[in-house]
Amino acid sequence: MAASFRLVVRTGPNPGMVYELTKEVALAGRDVTNDIVLGDAEVSRQHSRLTRSQGGIVLEDLGSTNGTFVNGERLVAPRLLRPGDLVGMGENVTLMYESTAPEVAATVMGTGRPVATPRQAPMAAAEAPARAGQPAVEKPAKAGTRRWLLAGCGCLLLLAGCGGVIYVLDAYFPDLLYGPLQALGF
């Protein structure tokens, strides 16, 4: 039997929810028409695409506003997922990628009947054991924080530019700067 693949929600809406990746192509996003529906405001309507390939599942960002991340690194090109990868969508949603080998059925002695092995319930993100030799994965910086930082830097540059223009006018062209004020009686 072939291996199967799935995503398990670690953070975001419905933690512990399991999405079995059985289709050749699955879409993930906020819109209810997607195969994987993630009801979070930071997730785009059609956020990313998961495509089955010979080597596993390939993840691709579909031009989402807040980005798709694998192990904290923003996707800039399609990427083959490895078991244990953490997939981030926007600021709040994290999913664990798992590859499940076919379950081996045990045989009860003397009966010859297969007995299904029980599946372990998915662990909450806080209970997930750290993988040996792997660094802790940090949540990507919030997009809103980056926007405010860029806006603040832009305002500082604008103020510095205005101050520079006023300094040059005051030092080298005082008539141009103060002439209209003197004409008005100031």
PDB file of C-alpha atoms in Angstrom, residues 143-157:
ATOM      1  CA  ALA A 143       2.449  41.081   9.099  1.00  0.00           C
ATOM      2  CA  GLY A 144       0.675  43.944  10.893  1.00  0.00           C
ATOM      3  CA  THR A 145       3.798  44.664  12.935  1.00  0.00           C
ATOM      4  CA  ARG A 146       5.921  44.828   9.780  1.00  0.00           C
ATOM      5  CA  ARG A 147       3.451  47.220   8.155  1.00  0.00           C
ATOM      6  CA  TRP A 148       3.533  49.582  11.136  1.00  0.00           C
ATOM      7  CA  LEU A 149       7.321  49.457  11.237  1.00  0.00           C
ATOM      8  CA  LEU A 150       7.555  50.321   7.531  1.00  0.00           C
ATOM      9  CA  ALA A 151       4.982  53.110   7.913  1.00  0.00           C
ATOM     10  CA  GLY A 152       6.920  54.550  10.858  1.00  0.00           C
ATOM     11  CA  CYS A 153      10.203  54.461   8.923  1.00  0.00           C
ATOM     12  CA  GLY A 154       8.518  56.172   5.973  1.00  0.00           C
ATOM     13  CA  CYS A 155       7.192  58.942   8.234  1.00  0.00           C
ATOM     14  CA  LEU A 156      10.650  59.479   9.747  1.00  0.00           C
ATOM     15  CA  LEU A 157      12.207  59.747   6.293  1.00  0.00           C
TER      16      LEU A 157
END
